[in-house]
JSON list of C-alpha atoms in Angstrom, two decimals:
[
{"chain": "E", "resi": 1, "resn": "MET", "atom": "CA", "xyz": [0.00, 0.00, 0.00]},
{"chain": "E", "resi": 2, "resn": "GLY", "atom": "CA", "xyz": [1.12, 3.59, -0.64]},
{"chain": "E", "resi": 3, "resn": "TYR", "atom": "CA", "xyz": [0.25, 7.10, 0.46]},
{"chain": "E", "resi": 4, "resn": "VAL", "atom": "CA", "xyz": [-2.18, 7.67, -2.40]},
{"chain": "E", "resi": 5, "resn": "SER", "atom": "CA", "xyz": [-4.07, 4.39, -2.01]},
{"chain": "E", "resi": 6, "resn": "ASP", "atom": "CA", "xyz": [-4.18, 4.81, 1.78]},
{"chain": "E", "resi": 7, "resn": "ASN", "atom": "CA", "xyz": [-5.58, 8.34, 1.47]},
{"chain": "E", "resi": 8, "resn": "LEU", "atom": "CA", "xyz": [-7.44, 8.10, -1.83]},
{"chain": "E", "resi": 9, "resn": "ASN", "atom": "CA", "xyz": [-10.76, 9.50, -0.59]},
{"chain": "E", "resi": 10, "resn": "LEU", "atom": "CA", "xyz": [-9.17, 12.53, 1.06]},
{"chain": "E", "resi": 11, "resn": "LEU", "atom": "CA", "xyz": [-6.84, 13.27, -1.86]},
{"chain": "E", "resi": 12, "resn": "SER", "atom": "CA", "xyz": [-9.71, 12.83, -4.33]},
{"chain": "E", "resi": 13, "resn": "ASP", "atom": "CA", "xyz": [-11.81, 15.32, -2.41]},
{"chain": "E", "resi": 14, "resn": "ILE", "atom": "CA", "xyz": [-8.95, 17.84, -2.43]},
{"chain": "E", "resi": 15, "resn": "ALA", "atom": "CA", "xyz": [-8.35, 17.31, -6.15]},
{"chain": "E", "resi": 16, "resn": "LYS", "atom": "CA", "xyz": [-12.05, 17.70, -6.92]},
{"chain": "E", "resi": 17, "resn": "CYS", "atom": "CA", "xyz": [-12.15, 20.91, -4.86]},
{"chain": "E", "resi": 18, "resn": "ILE", "atom": "CA", "xyz": [-9.30, 22.40, -6.90]},
{"chain": "E", "resi": 19, "resn": "ALA", "atom": "CA", "xyz": [-10.87, 21.38, -10.21]},
{"chain": "E", "resi": 20, "resn": "MET", "atom": "CA", "xyz": [-14.28, 22.75, -9.27]},
{"chain": "E", "resi": 21, "resn": "GLN", "atom": "CA", "xyz": [-12.77, 26.03, -8.05]},
{"chain": "E", "resi": 22, "resn": "PHE", "atom": "CA", "xyz": [-10.86, 26.76, -11.28]},
{"chain": "E", "resi": 23, "resn": "GLY", "atom": "CA", "xyz": [-13.22, 25.21, -13.83]},
{"chain": "E", "resi": 24, "resn": "GLU", "atom": "CA", "xyz": [-13.00, 23.11, -16.95]},
{"chain": "E", "resi": 25, "resn": "ASN", "atom": "CA", "xyz": [-9.59, 24.40, -18.02]},
{"chain": "E", "resi": 26, "resn": "CYS", "atom": "CA", "xyz": [-8.01, 23.04, -14.84]},
{"chain": "E", "resi": 27, "resn": "GLU", "atom": "CA", "xyz": [-6.96, 19.39, -14.95]},
{"chain": "E", "resi": 28, "resn": "VAL", "atom": "CA", "xyz": [-6.17, 17.77, -11.60]},
{"chain": "E", "resi": 29, "resn": "VAL", "atom": "CA", "xyz": [-4.55, 14.33, -11.57]},
{"chain": "E", "resi": 30, "resn": "LEU", "atom": "CA", "xyz": [-3.74, 11.80, -8.84]},
{"chain": "E", "resi": 31, "resn": "HIS", "atom": "CA", "xyz": [-0.91, 9.38, -9.63]},
{"chain": "E", "resi": 32, "resn": "ASP", "atom": "CA", "xyz": [-0.23, 6.22, -7.63]},
{"chain": "E", "resi": 33, "resn": "LEU", "atom": "CA", "xyz": [3.40, 5.52, -8.48]},
{"chain": "E", "resi": 34, "resn": "THR", "atom": "CA", "xyz": [3.34, 2.12, -6.78]},
{"chain": "E", "resi": 35, "resn": "LEU", "atom": "CA", "xyz": [1.32, 0.90, -9.79]},
{"chain": "E", "resi": 36, "resn": "PRO", "atom": "CA", "xyz": [2.81, -0.09, -13.18]},
{"chain": "E", "resi": 37, "resn": "TYR", "atom": "CA", "xyz": [3.76, 3.13, -14.97]},
{"chain": "E", "resi": 38, "resn": "ASP", "atom": "CA", "xyz": [1.24, 2.59, -17.76]},
{"chain": "E", "resi": 39, "resn": "GLN", "atom": "CA", "xyz": [-1.66, 2.88, -15.29]},
{"chain": "E", "resi": 40, "resn": "THR", "atom": "CA", "xyz": [-0.63, 5.32, -12.56]},
{"chain": "E", "resi": 41, "resn": "ILE", "atom": "CA", "xyz": [-3.63, 7.66, -12.92]},
{"chain": "E", "resi": 42, "resn": "VAL", "atom": "CA", "xyz": [-6.16, 6.65, -10.25]},
{"chain": "E", "resi": 43, "resn": "ALA", "atom": "CA", "xyz": [-8.27, 9.83, -10.35]},
{"chain": "E", "resi": 44, "resn": "ILE", "atom": "CA", "xyz": [-8.55, 12.73, -12.75]},
{"chain": "E", "resi": 45, "resn": "TRP", "atom": "CA", "xyz": [-10.76, 15.76, -13.27]},
{"chain": "E", "resi": 46, "resn": "ASN", "atom": "CA", "xyz": [-11.05, 17.65, -16.59]},
{"chain": "E", "resi": 47, "resn": "GLY", "atom": "CA", "xyz": [-8.89, 15.09, -18.34]},
{"chain": "E", "resi": 48, "resn": "HIS", "atom": "CA", "xyz": [-9.77, 16.65, -21.70]},
{"chain": "E", "resi": 49, "resn": "VAL", "atom": "CA", "xyz": [-7.03, 19.22, -21.00]},
{"chain": "E", "resi": 50, "resn": "THR", "atom": "CA", "xyz": [-4.31, 16.64, -21.76]},
{"chain": "E", "resi": 51, "resn": "GLY", "atom": "CA", "xyz": [-6.51, 13.90, -23.23]},
{"chain": "E", "resi": 52, "resn": "ARG", "atom": "CA", "xyz": [-5.98, 11.42, -20.38]},
{"chain": "E", "resi": 53, "resn": "LYS", "atom": "CA", "xyz": [-8.23, 9.28, -18.21]},
{"chain": "E", "resi": 54, "resn": "VAL", "atom": "CA", "xyz": [-8.16, 6.96, -15.19]},
{"chain": "E", "resi": 55, "resn": "GLY", "atom": "CA", "xyz": [-5.92, 3.99, -15.97]},
{"chain": "E", "resi": 56, "resn": "ASP", "atom": "CA", "xyz": [-3.53, 5.96, -18.19]},
{"chain": "E", "resi": 57, "resn": "GLY", "atom": "CA", "xyz": [0.13, 6.50, -17.33]},
{"chain": "E", "resi": 58, "resn": "GLY", "atom": "CA", "xyz": [2.34, 9.35, -16.22]},
{"chain": "E", "resi": 59, "resn": "THR", "atom": "CA", "xyz": [4.63, 11.69, -18.10]},
{"chain": "E", "resi": 60, "resn": "ASN", "atom": "CA", "xyz": [8.35, 11.47, -18.83]},
{"chain": "E", "resi": 61, "resn": "ALA", "atom": "CA", "xyz": [8.98, 13.74, -15.82]},
{"chain": "E", "resi": 62, "resn": "GLY", "atom": "CA", "xyz": [7.61, 11.11, -13.44]},
{"chain": "E", "resi": 63, "resn": "LEU", "atom": "CA", "xyz": [9.78, 8.46, -15.06]},
{"chain": "E", "resi": 64, "resn": "GLU", "atom": "CA", "xyz": [12.94, 10.49, -14.44]},
{"chain": "E", "resi": 65, "resn": "ILE", "atom": "CA", "xyz": [12.00, 10.93, -10.80]},
{"chain": "E", "resi": 66, "resn": "LEU", "atom": "CA", "xyz": [11.38, 7.20, -10.33]},
{"chain": "E", "resi": 67, "resn": "LYS", "atom": "CA", "xyz": [14.70, 6.49, -12.05]},
{"chain": "E", "resi": 68, "resn": "GLY", "atom": "CA", "xyz": [16.47, 8.91, -9.73]},
{"chain": "E", "resi": 69, "resn": "SER", "atom": "CA", "xyz": [17.85, 11.04, -12.56]},
{"chain": "E", "resi": 70, "resn": "ALA", "atom": "CA", "xyz": [15.65, 14.00, -11.55]},
{"chain": "E", "resi": 71, "resn": "SER", "atom": "CA", "xyz": [15.13, 15.49, -8.12]},
{"chain": "E", "resi": 72, "resn": "PRO", "atom": "CA", "xyz": [11.71, 14.65, -6.61]},
{"chain": "E", "resi": 73, "resn": "ASP", "atom": "CA", "xyz": [11.12, 18.20, -5.45]},
{"chain": "E", "resi": 74, "resn": "ASP", "atom": "CA", "xyz": [7.67, 19.73, -5.50]},
{"chain": "E", "resi": 75, "resn": "GLN", "atom": "CA", "xyz": [7.29, 22.19, -8.37]},
{"chain": "E", "resi": 76, "resn": "TYR", "atom": "CA", "xyz": [4.84, 25.06, -8.53]},
{"chain": "E", "resi": 77, "resn": "SER", "atom": "CA", "xyz": [3.52, 27.23, -11.35]},
{"chain": "E", "resi": 78, "resn": "TYR", "atom": "CA", "xyz": [5.86, 26.08, -14.15]},
{"chain": "E", "resi": 79, "resn": "ILE", "atom": "CA", "xyz": [5.01, 26.34, -17.84]},
{"chain": "E", "resi": 80, "resn": "ASN", "atom": "CA", "xyz": [4.24, 23.24, -19.89]},
{"chain": "E", "resi": 81, "resn": "ALA", "atom": "CA", "xyz": [2.73, 22.35, -23.26]},
{"chain": "E", "resi": 82, "resn": "THR", "atom": "CA", "xyz": [0.63, 19.52, -24.68]},
{"chain": "E", "resi": 83, "resn": "PRO", "atom": "CA", "xyz": [1.47, 17.74, -27.96]},
{"chain": "E", "resi": 84, "resn": "THR", "atom": "CA", "xyz": [-1.36, 19.74, -29.57]},
{"chain": "E", "resi": 85, "resn": "GLY", "atom": "CA", "xyz": [0.26, 23.03, -28.60]},
{"chain": "E", "resi": 86, "resn": "ARG", "atom": "CA", "xyz": [-1.91, 24.00, -25.64]},
{"chain": "E", "resi": 87, "resn": "ILE", "atom": "CA", "xyz": [0.06, 25.96, -23.03]},
{"chain": "E", "resi": 88, "resn": "LEU", "atom": "CA", "xyz": [-0.30, 24.87, -19.41]},
{"chain": "E", "resi": 89, "resn": "ARG", "atom": "CA", "xyz": [0.67, 26.32, -16.06]},
{"chain": "E", "resi": 90, "resn": "SER", "atom": "CA", "xyz": [1.44, 23.29, -13.93]},
{"chain": "E", "resi": 91, "resn": "SER", "atom": "CA", "xyz": [2.19, 22.35, -10.34]},
{"chain": "E", "resi": 92, "resn": "SER", "atom": "CA", "xyz": [3.28, 18.97, -8.99]},
{"chain": "E", "resi": 93, "resn": "LYS", "atom": "CA", "xyz": [3.15, 17.80, -5.38]},
{"chain": "E", "resi": 94, "resn": "TYR", "atom": "CA", "xyz": [4.92, 14.51, -4.58]},
{"chain": "E", "resi": 95, "resn": "PHE", "atom": "CA", "xyz": [4.03, 12.09, -1.80]},
{"chain": "E", "resi": 96, "resn": "ARG", "atom": "CA", "xyz": [6.65, 9.94, -0.07]},
{"chain": "E", "resi": 97, "resn": "ASP", "atom": "CA", "xyz": [6.63, 6.79, 2.04]},
{"chain": "E", "resi": 98, "resn": "GLU", "atom": "CA", "xyz": [8.23, 6.48, 5.47]},
{"chain": "E", "resi": 99, "resn": "TYR", "atom": "CA", "xyz": [11.61, 5.92, 3.79]},
{"chain": "E", "resi": 100, "resn": "GLY", "atom": "CA", "xyz": [11.39, 9.10, 1.75]},
{"chain": "E", "resi": 101, "resn": "LYS", "atom": "CA", "xyz": [10.76, 7.37, -1.57]},
{"chain": "E", "resi": 102, "resn": "VAL", "atom": "CA", "xyz": [8.27, 9.04, -3.90]},
{"chain": "E", "resi": 103, "resn": "ASN", "atom": "CA", "xyz": [5.19, 6.86, -4.39]},
{"chain": "E", "resi": 104, "resn": "GLY", "atom": "CA", "xyz": [2.52, 9.26, -5.58]},
{"chain": "E", "resi": 105, "resn": "SER", "atom": "CA", "xyz": [1.74, 12.75, -6.81]},
{"chain": "E", "resi": 106, "resn": "LEU", "atom": "CA", "xyz": [-0.97, 15.36, -7.23]},
{"chain": "E", "resi": 107, "resn": "CYS", "atom": "CA", "xyz": [-0.60, 17.35, -10.45]},
{"chain": "E", "resi": 108, "resn": "ILE", "atom": "CA", "xyz": [-2.46, 20.46, -11.60]},
{"chain": "E", "resi": 109, "resn": "ASN", "atom": "CA", "xyz": [-2.41, 21.49, -15.26]},
{"chain": "E", "resi": 110, "resn": "PHE", "atom": "CA", "xyz": [-4.22, 24.75, -16.01]},
{"chain": "E", "resi": 111, "resn": "ASP", "atom": "CA", "xyz": [-4.76, 25.54, -19.70]},
{"chain": "E", "resi": 112, "resn": "ILE", "atom": "CA", "xyz": [-3.72, 29.18, -20.15]},
{"chain": "E", "resi": 113, "resn": "THR", "atom": "CA", "xyz": [-3.61, 29.15, -23.97]},
{"chain": "E", "resi": 114, "resn": "GLU", "atom": "CA", "xyz": [-6.42, 31.65, -24.43]},
{"chain": "E", "resi": 115, "resn": "MET", "atom": "CA", "xyz": [-5.02, 33.89, -21.70]},
{"chain": "E", "resi": 116, "resn": "ILE", "atom": "CA", "xyz": [-1.67, 33.98, -23.51]},
{"chain": "E", "resi": 117, "resn": "LYS", "atom": "CA", "xyz": [-3.42, 34.92, -26.76]},
{"chain": "E", "resi": 118, "resn": "CYS", "atom": "CA", "xyz": [-5.06, 37.84, -24.98]},
{"chain": "E", "resi": 119, "resn": "GLU", "atom": "CA", "xyz": [-1.75, 38.79, -23.39]},
{"chain": "E", "resi": 120, "resn": "ASN", "atom": "CA", "xyz": [0.05, 38.73, -26.72]},
{"chain": "E", "resi": 121, "resn": "THR", "atom": "CA", "xyz": [-2.66, 40.85, -28.31]},
{"chain": "E", "resi": 122, "resn": "LEU", "atom": "CA", "xyz": [-2.13, 43.48, -25.63]},
{"chain": "E", "resi": 123, "resn": "LYS", "atom": "CA", "xyz": [1.65, 43.22, -25.95]},
{"chain": "E", "resi": 124, "resn": "SER", "atom": "CA", "xyz": [1.40, 43.81, -29.70]},
{"chain": "E", "resi": 125, "resn": "PHE", "atom": "CA", "xyz": [0.21, 47.31, -28.78]},
{"chain": "E", "resi": 126, "resn": "THR", "atom": "CA", "xyz": [2.70, 47.89, -25.96]},
{"chain": "E", "resi": 127, "resn": "CYS", "atom": "CA", "xyz": [5.70, 46.27, -27.77]},
{"chain": "E", "resi": 128, "resn": "SER", "atom": "CA", "xyz": [6.56, 44.24, -24.69]},
{"chain": "E", "resi": 129, "resn": "GLY", "atom": "CA", "xyz": [7.45, 41.05, -26.55]},
{"chain": "E", "resi": 130, "resn": "SER", "atom": "CA", "xyz": [5.69, 37.68, -26.50]},
{"chain": "E", "resi": 131, "resn": "SER", "atom": "CA", "xyz": [5.26, 34.92, -23.97]},
{"chain": "E", "resi": 132, "resn": "THR", "atom": "CA", "xyz": [7.81, 32.15, -23.73]},
{"chain": "E", "resi": 133, "resn": "ILE", "atom": "CA", "xyz": [6.98, 28.61, -24.78]},
{"chain": "E", "resi": 134, "resn": "PRO", "atom": "CA", "xyz": [8.70, 25.89, -22.72]},
{"chain": "E", "resi": 135, "resn": "GLN", "atom": "CA", "xyz": [11.76, 24.36, -24.38]},
{"chain": "E", "resi": 136, "resn": "SER", "atom": "CA", "xyz": [11.37, 20.89, -22.81]},
{"chain": "E", "resi": 137, "resn": "PRO", "atom": "CA", "xyz": [7.72, 20.34, -21.92]},
{"chain": "E", "resi": 138, "resn": "GLU", "atom": "CA", "xyz": [6.41, 17.22, -20.24]},
{"chain": "E", "resi": 139, "resn": "LEU", "atom": "CA", "xyz": [5.01, 14.58, -22.57]},
{"chain": "E", "resi": 140, "resn": "PHE", "atom": "CA", "xyz": [1.28, 14.26, -21.91]},
{"chain": "E", "resi": 141, "resn": "VAL", "atom": "CA", "xyz": [0.01, 11.20, -23.77]},
{"chain": "E", "resi": 142, "resn": "GLY", "atom": "CA", "xyz": [-3.00, 8.91, -23.58]},
{"chain": "E", "resi": 143, "resn": "ASN", "atom": "CA", "xyz": [-1.04, 5.70, -23.15]},
{"chain": "E", "resi": 144, "resn": "VAL", "atom": "CA", "xyz": [2.47, 4.59, -22.34]},
{"chain": "E", "resi": 145, "resn": "ASP", "atom": "CA", "xyz": [3.20, 3.25, -25.86]},
{"chain": "E", "resi": 146, "resn": "GLU", "atom": "CA", "xyz": [2.90, 6.80, -27.18]},
{"chain": "E", "resi": 147, "resn": "LEU", "atom": "CA", "xyz": [5.27, 8.00, -24.46]},
{"chain": "E", "resi": 148, "resn": "LEU", "atom": "CA", "xyz": [7.87, 5.36, -25.38]},
{"chain": "E", "resi": 149, "resn": "GLU", "atom": "CA", "xyz": [7.57, 6.21, -29.08]},
{"chain": "E", "resi": 150, "resn": "ILE", "atom": "CA", "xyz": [8.15, 9.92, -28.48]},
{"chain": "E", "resi": 151, "resn": "MET", "atom": "CA", "xyz": [11.06, 9.27, -26.11]},
{"chain": "E", "resi": 152, "resn": "MET", "atom": "CA", "xyz": [12.77, 6.95, -28.62]},
{"chain": "E", "resi": 153, "resn": "LYS", "atom": "CA", "xyz": [12.39, 9.44, -31.47]},
{"chain": "E", "resi": 154, "resn": "GLU", "atom": "CA", "xyz": [13.71, 12.31, -29.34]},
{"chain": "E", "resi": 155, "resn": "ALA", "atom": "CA", "xyz": [16.75, 10.27, -28.27]},
{"chain": "E", "resi": 156, "resn": "VAL", "atom": "CA", "xyz": [17.58, 9.44, -31.89]},
{"chain": "E", "resi": 157, "resn": "ASN", "atom": "CA", "xyz": [17.00, 13.05, -32.99]},
{"chain": "E", "resi": 158, "resn": "MET", "atom": "CA", "xyz": [19.68, 14.11, -30.50]},
{"chain": "E", "resi": 159, "resn": "THR", "atom": "CA", "xyz": [22.25, 12.25, -32.63]},
{"chain": "E", "resi": 160, "resn": "GLY", "atom": "CA", "xyz": [21.36, 14.31, -35.71]},
{"chain": "E", "resi": 161, "resn": "LYS", "atom": "CA", "xyz": [20.87, 11.15, -37.77]},
{"chain": "E", "resi": 162, "resn": "SER", "atom": "CA", "xyz": [18.02, 8.93, -38.85]},
{"chain": "E", "resi": 163, "resn": "VAL", "atom": "CA", "xyz": [17.61, 5.65, -36.99]},
{"chain": "E", "resi": 164, "resn": "GLY", "atom": "CA", "xyz": [18.78, 3.64, -40.00]},
{"chain": "E", "resi": 165, "resn": "ASN", "atom": "CA", "xyz": [22.12, 5.47, -40.15]},
{"chain": "E", "resi": 166, "resn": "LEU", "atom": "CA", "xyz": [23.18, 5.16, -36.52]},
{"chain": "E", "resi": 167, "resn": "THR", "atom": "CA", "xyz": [26.54, 3.62, -35.72]},
{"chain": "E", "resi": 168, "resn": "LYS", "atom": "CA", "xyz": [26.87, 1.12, -32.89]},
{"chain": "E", "resi": 169, "resn": "GLU", "atom": "CA", "xyz": [28.36, 3.84, -30.67]},
{"chain": "E", "resi": 170, "resn": "GLU", "atom": "CA", "xyz": [25.42, 6.12, -31.38]},
{"chain": "E", "resi": 171, "resn": "LYS", "atom": "CA", "xyz": [22.96, 3.34, -30.60]},
{"chain": "E", "resi": 172, "resn": "VAL", "atom": "CA", "xyz": [24.75, 2.76, -27.29]},
{"chain": "E", "resi": 173, "resn": "ALA", "atom": "CA", "xyz": [24.41, 6.48, -26.59]},
{"chain": "E", "resi": 174, "resn": "VAL", "atom": "CA", "xyz": [20.67, 6.35, -27.40]},
{"chain": "E", "resi": 175, "resn": "VAL", "atom": "CA", "xyz": [20.21, 3.44, -24.98]},
{"chain": "E", "resi": 176, "resn": "HIS", "atom": "CA", "xyz": [22.06, 5.28, -22.21]},
{"chain": "E", "resi": 177, "resn": "THR", "atom": "CA", "xyz": [20.13, 8.50, -22.84]},
{"chain": "E", "resi": 178, "resn": "LEU", "atom": "CA", "xyz": [16.84, 6.67, -22.50]},
{"chain": "E", "resi": 179, "resn": "ASP", "atom": "CA", "xyz": [18.04, 4.79, -19.43]},
{"chain": "E", "resi": 180, "resn": "GLY", "atom": "CA", "xyz": [18.85, 8.09, -17.74]},
{"chain": "E", "resi": 181, "resn": "LYS", "atom": "CA", "xyz": [15.29, 9.24, -18.41]},
{"chain": "E", "resi": 182, "resn": "GLY", "atom": "CA", "xyz": [13.75, 6.16, -16.78]},
{"chain": "E", "resi": 183, "resn": "PHE", "atom": "CA", "xyz": [12.70, 4.60, -20.09]},
{"chain": "E", "resi": 184, "resn": "PHE", "atom": "CA", "xyz": [13.42, 1.03, -18.97]},
{"chain": "E", "resi": 185, "resn": "LEU", "atom": "CA", "xyz": [11.19, 1.33, -15.90]},
{"chain": "E", "resi": 186, "resn": "ILE", "atom": "CA", "xyz": [8.27, 0.71, -18.26]},
{"chain": "E", "resi": 187, "resn": "LYS", "atom": "CA", "xyz": [7.37, -2.91, -18.93]},
{"chain": "E", "resi": 188, "resn": "LYS", "atom": "CA", "xyz": [8.53, -4.22, -22.32]},
{"chain": "E", "resi": 189, "resn": "ALA", "atom": "CA", "xyz": [10.41, -0.98, -23.07]},
{"chain": "E", "resi": 190, "resn": "ALA", "atom": "CA", "xyz": [13.53, -2.96, -24.02]},
{"chain": "E", "resi": 191, "resn": "GLU", "atom": "CA", "xyz": [11.60, -4.96, -26.61]},
{"chain": "E", "resi": 192, "resn": "LYS", "atom": "CA", "xyz": [10.13, -1.81, -28.15]},
{"chain": "E", "resi": 193, "resn": "LEU", "atom": "CA", "xyz": [13.54, -0.13, -28.34]},
{"chain": "E", "resi": 194, "resn": "ALA", "atom": "CA", "xyz": [15.07, -3.26, -29.87]},
{"chain": "E", "resi": 195, "resn": "ASP", "atom": "CA", "xyz": [12.46, -3.20, -32.64]},
{"chain": "E", "resi": 196, "resn": "PHE", "atom": "CA", "xyz": [12.93, 0.55, -33.13]},
{"chain": "E", "resi": 197, "resn": "LEU", "atom": "CA", "xyz": [16.73, 0.30, -33.46]},
{"chain": "E", "resi": 198, "resn": "GLY", "atom": "CA", "xyz": [16.70, -2.98, -35.38]},
{"chain": "E", "resi": 199, "resn": "LEU", "atom": "CA", "xyz": [18.48, -4.87, -32.61]},
{"chain": "E", "resi": 200, "resn": "SER", "atom": "CA", "xyz": [17.83, -7.88, -30.41]},
{"chain": "E", "resi": 201, "resn": "ARG", "atom": "CA", "xyz": [16.69, -7.43, -26.83]},
{"chain": "E", "resi": 202, "resn": "TYR", "atom": "CA", "xyz": [19.97, -9.13, -25.84]},
{"chain": "E", "resi": 203, "resn": "SER", "atom": "CA", "xyz": [21.90, -6.34, -27.61]},
{"chain": "E", "resi": 204, "resn": "ILE", "atom": "CA", "xyz": [19.91, -3.68, -25.74]},
{"chain": "E", "resi": 205, "resn": "TYR", "atom": "CA", "xyz": [20.88, -5.21, -22.40]},
{"chain": "E", "resi": 206, "resn": "ASN", "atom": "CA", "xyz": [24.51, -5.46, -23.54]},
{"chain": "E", "resi": 207, "resn": "TYR", "atom": "CA", "xyz": [24.49, -1.80, -24.58]},
{"chain": "E", "resi": 208, "resn": "LEU", "atom": "CA", "xyz": [23.19, -0.86, -21.13]},
{"chain": "E", "resi": 209, "resn": "ASN", "atom": "CA", "xyz": [26.36, -2.33, -19.67]},
{"chain": "E", "resi": 210, "resn": "GLU", "atom": "CA", "xyz": [28.66, -0.59, -22.15]},
{"chain": "E", "resi": 211, "resn": "SER", "atom": "CA", "xyz": [30.26, 2.77, -21.48]},
{"chain": "E", "resi": 212, "resn": "THR", "atom": "CA", "xyz": [29.40, 5.65, -23.79]},
{"chain": "E", "resi": 213, "resn": "HIS", "atom": "CA", "xyz": [32.94, 7.02, -23.50]}
]
């Protein structure tokens, strides 16, 4: 059992309160990170904001925290974006067990797209510039297969080559990049990456043990 499952009714009431207060543009999500990563969402309000529902998985940010490659610090009022280009102001509160390990989170994603359009219209008259779009937004997807696909493509894009032209060293680097982002915490991720890179699963595991230097 984890903090979220032990306190689901209370946390759900708090999440509902936030969603009702700020309306349909405010998505509030409860993640139980003791569950498989493709089904961490145990409660959600206004899921149309990111296109998710109960039973869907988390974002790449949660994966990096579970992997330990990102600090599990609470974050408030940071800017995000959906794959469809909607701009979000987000906050994430993490819950920990008695050993300090993160095992759940409450996330708020407020769609401020229309507000930014109004702001930019006003700024066009005052010459104050335009709003900033996040350079590395979280990946909000409906299911974990989409998340894996995007992560694999981004890792290959970092090499500046197409997947069919990667050298062995570059493939090793792709594997290590994804490992650092918590990619292999997802069930069957190794098999999907093997198919994507045209390798065997055995090669993926060997690459994980190879140095990138």
